[in-house]
Short mmCIF file of C-alpha atoms in Angstrom, two decimals:
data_model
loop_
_atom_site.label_atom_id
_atom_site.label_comp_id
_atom_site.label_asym_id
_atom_site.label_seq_id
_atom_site.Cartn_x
_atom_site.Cartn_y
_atom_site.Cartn_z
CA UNK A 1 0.00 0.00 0.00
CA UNK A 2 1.56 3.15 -0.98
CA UNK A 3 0.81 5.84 1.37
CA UNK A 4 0.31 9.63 0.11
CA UNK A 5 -0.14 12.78 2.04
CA UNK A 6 -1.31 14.81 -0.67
CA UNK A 7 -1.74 13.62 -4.77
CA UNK A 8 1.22 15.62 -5.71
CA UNK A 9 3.63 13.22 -4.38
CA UNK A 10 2.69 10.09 -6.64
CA UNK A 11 5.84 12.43 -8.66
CA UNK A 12 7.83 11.04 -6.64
CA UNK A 13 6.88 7.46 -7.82
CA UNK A 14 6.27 7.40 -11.27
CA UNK A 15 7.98 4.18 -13.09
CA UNK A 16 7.45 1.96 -9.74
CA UNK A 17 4.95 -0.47 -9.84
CA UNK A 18 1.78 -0.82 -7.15
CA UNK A 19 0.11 -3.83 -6.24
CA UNK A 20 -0.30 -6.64 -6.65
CA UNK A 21 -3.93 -6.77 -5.00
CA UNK A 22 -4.57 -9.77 -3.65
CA UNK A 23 -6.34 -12.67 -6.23
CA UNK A 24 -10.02 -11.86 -6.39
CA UNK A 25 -12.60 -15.02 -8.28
CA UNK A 26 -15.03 -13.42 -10.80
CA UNK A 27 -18.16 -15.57 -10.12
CA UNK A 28 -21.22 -16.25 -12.30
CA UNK A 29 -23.30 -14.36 -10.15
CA UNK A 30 -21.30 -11.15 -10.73
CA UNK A 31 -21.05 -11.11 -14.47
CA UNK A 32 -24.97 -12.13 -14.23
CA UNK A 33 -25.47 -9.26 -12.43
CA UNK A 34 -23.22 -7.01 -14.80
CA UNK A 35 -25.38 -8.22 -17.77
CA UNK A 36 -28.56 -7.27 -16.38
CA UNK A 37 -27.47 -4.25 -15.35
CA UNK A 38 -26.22 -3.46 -19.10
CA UNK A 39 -28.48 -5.55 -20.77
CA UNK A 40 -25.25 -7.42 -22.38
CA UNK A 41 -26.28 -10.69 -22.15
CA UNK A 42 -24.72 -12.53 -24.64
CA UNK A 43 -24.67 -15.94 -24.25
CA UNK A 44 -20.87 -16.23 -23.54
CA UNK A 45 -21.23 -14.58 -20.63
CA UNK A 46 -24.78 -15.53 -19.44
CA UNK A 47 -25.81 -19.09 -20.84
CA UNK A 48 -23.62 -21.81 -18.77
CA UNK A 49 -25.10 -24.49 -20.91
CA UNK A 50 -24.05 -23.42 -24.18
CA UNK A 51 -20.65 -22.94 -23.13
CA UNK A 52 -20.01 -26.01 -21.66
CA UNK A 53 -20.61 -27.19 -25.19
CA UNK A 54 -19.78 -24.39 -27.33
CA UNK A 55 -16.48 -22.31 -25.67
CA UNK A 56 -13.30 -23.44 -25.66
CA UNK A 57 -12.85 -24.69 -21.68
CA UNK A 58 -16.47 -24.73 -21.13
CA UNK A 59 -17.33 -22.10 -19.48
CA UNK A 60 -18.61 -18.12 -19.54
CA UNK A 61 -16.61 -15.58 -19.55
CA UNK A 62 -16.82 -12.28 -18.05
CA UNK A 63 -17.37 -9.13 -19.65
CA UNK A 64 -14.31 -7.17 -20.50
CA UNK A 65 -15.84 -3.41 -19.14
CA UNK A 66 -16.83 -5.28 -15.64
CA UNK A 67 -13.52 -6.22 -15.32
CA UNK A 68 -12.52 -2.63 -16.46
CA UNK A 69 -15.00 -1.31 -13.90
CA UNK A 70 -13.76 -3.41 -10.59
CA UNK A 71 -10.15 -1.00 -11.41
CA UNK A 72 -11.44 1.82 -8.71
CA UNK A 73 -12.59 -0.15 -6.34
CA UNK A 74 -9.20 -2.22 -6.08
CA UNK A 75 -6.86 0.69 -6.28
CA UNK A 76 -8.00 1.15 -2.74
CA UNK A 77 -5.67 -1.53 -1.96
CA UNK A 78 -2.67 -0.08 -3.74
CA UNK A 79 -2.44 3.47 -2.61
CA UNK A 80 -4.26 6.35 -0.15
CA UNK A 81 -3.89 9.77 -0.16
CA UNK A 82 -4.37 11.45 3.07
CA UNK A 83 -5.00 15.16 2.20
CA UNK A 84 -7.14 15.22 -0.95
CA UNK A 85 -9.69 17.30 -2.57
CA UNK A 86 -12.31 15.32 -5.13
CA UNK A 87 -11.27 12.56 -7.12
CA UNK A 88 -12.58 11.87 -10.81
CA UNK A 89 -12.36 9.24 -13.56
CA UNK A 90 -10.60 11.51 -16.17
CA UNK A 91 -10.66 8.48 -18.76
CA UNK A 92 -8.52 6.02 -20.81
CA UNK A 93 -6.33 6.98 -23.51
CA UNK A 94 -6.05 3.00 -24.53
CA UNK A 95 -8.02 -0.16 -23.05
CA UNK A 96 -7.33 -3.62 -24.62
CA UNK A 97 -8.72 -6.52 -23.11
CA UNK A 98 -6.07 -9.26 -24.22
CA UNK A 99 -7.24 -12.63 -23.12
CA UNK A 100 -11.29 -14.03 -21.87
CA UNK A 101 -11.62 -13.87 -17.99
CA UNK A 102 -13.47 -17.39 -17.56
CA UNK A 103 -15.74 -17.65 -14.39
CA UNK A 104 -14.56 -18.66 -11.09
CA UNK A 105 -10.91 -17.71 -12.28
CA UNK A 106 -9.00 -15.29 -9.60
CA UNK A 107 -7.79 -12.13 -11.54
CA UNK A 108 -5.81 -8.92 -9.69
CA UNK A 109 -4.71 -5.71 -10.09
CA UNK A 110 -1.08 -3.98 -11.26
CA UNK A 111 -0.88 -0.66 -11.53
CA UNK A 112 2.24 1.59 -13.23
CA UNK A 113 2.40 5.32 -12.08
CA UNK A 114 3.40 6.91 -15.48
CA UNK A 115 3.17 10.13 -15.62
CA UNK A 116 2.44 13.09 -13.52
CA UNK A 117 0.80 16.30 -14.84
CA UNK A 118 0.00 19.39 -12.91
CA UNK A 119 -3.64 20.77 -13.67
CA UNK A 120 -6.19 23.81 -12.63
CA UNK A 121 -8.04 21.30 -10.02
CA UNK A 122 -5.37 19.81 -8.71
CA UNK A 123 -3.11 17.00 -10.60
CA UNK A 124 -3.92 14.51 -13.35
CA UNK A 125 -2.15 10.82 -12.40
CA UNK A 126 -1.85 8.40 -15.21
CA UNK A 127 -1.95 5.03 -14.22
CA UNK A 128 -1.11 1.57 -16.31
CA UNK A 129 -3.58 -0.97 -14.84
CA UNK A 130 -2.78 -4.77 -15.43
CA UNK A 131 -5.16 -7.25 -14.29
CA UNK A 132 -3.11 -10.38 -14.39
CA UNK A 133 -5.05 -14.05 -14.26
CA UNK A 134 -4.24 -16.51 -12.30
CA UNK A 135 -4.78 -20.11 -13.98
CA UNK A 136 -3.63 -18.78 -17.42
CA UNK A 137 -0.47 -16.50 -15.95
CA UNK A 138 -1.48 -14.13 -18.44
CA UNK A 139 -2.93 -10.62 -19.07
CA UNK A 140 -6.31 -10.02 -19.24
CA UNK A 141 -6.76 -6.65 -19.63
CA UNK A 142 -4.20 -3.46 -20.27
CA UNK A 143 -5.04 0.52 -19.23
CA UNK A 144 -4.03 3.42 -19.74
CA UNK A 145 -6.50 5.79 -17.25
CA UNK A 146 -6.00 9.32 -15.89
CA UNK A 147 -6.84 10.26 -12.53
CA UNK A 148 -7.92 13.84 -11.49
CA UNK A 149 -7.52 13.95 -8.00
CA UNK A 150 -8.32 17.85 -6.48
CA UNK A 151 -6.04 19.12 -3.84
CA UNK A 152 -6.78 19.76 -0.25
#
């Protein structure tokens, strides 16, 4: 957990890497949920059934923006700033979602400080966000987001 006083001072850590989160299983019920919620419900990700018989391994796979959405939640574990104003999704120059997230398969969080930039509201942090898989030792999903976090 990297520890902040103020957003200014990821600076000081841009290159270094933060995380890993601890492995976290992506169950059926979840990407369920996800699919009603978007009304994505293709049947790789919603019909068990059919993919037993129809996906290679056998099984649904998550949606590629749920996994891109669980990214704020688990930076929690990787770094806290102490004395902050609001923080804001400023967006992602690049998201590529590189391999299928099956269900029940743990997945985690990297993250890459890479840049720095000061701004009106306070300072924009660009982070590189990995989320690894387990089972497969390979990369599900690769972004490039931008944080606008407001000074105290």
């Amino acid at each position: 957990m990297l520890l902040l006083n103020t957003p200014t001072e990821f600076e000081q850590h841009i290159g270094k890497r933060l995380g890993p989160t601890a492995w976290r299983t992506v169950t059926q019920a979840q990407i369920s949920a996800y699919a009603t919620l978007t009304g994505d419900d293709h049947w790789i990700h919603v019909d068990e059934e059919r993919a037993r018989r129809e996906r290679p391994g056998g099984r649904t796979i998550a949606h590629g923006l749920y996994i891109l959405s669980l990214i704020p939640a688990w930076q929690r574990d990787l770094f806290r700033i102490e004395r902050r104003g609001a923080g804001l999704s400023y967006g992602y120059e690049r998201v590529r979602f590189t391999a299928p997230v099956p269900v029940d398969t743990p997945i985690r969080l990297v993250q890459t400080v890479a840049d720095v930039q000061p701004h009106r509201q306070g300072v924009k942090v660009f982070l590189t966000s990995t989320v690894e898989i387990e089972e497969a030792g390979s990369t599900a999903l690769v972004a490039e987001g931008i944080l606008l976090i407001g000074s105290a």
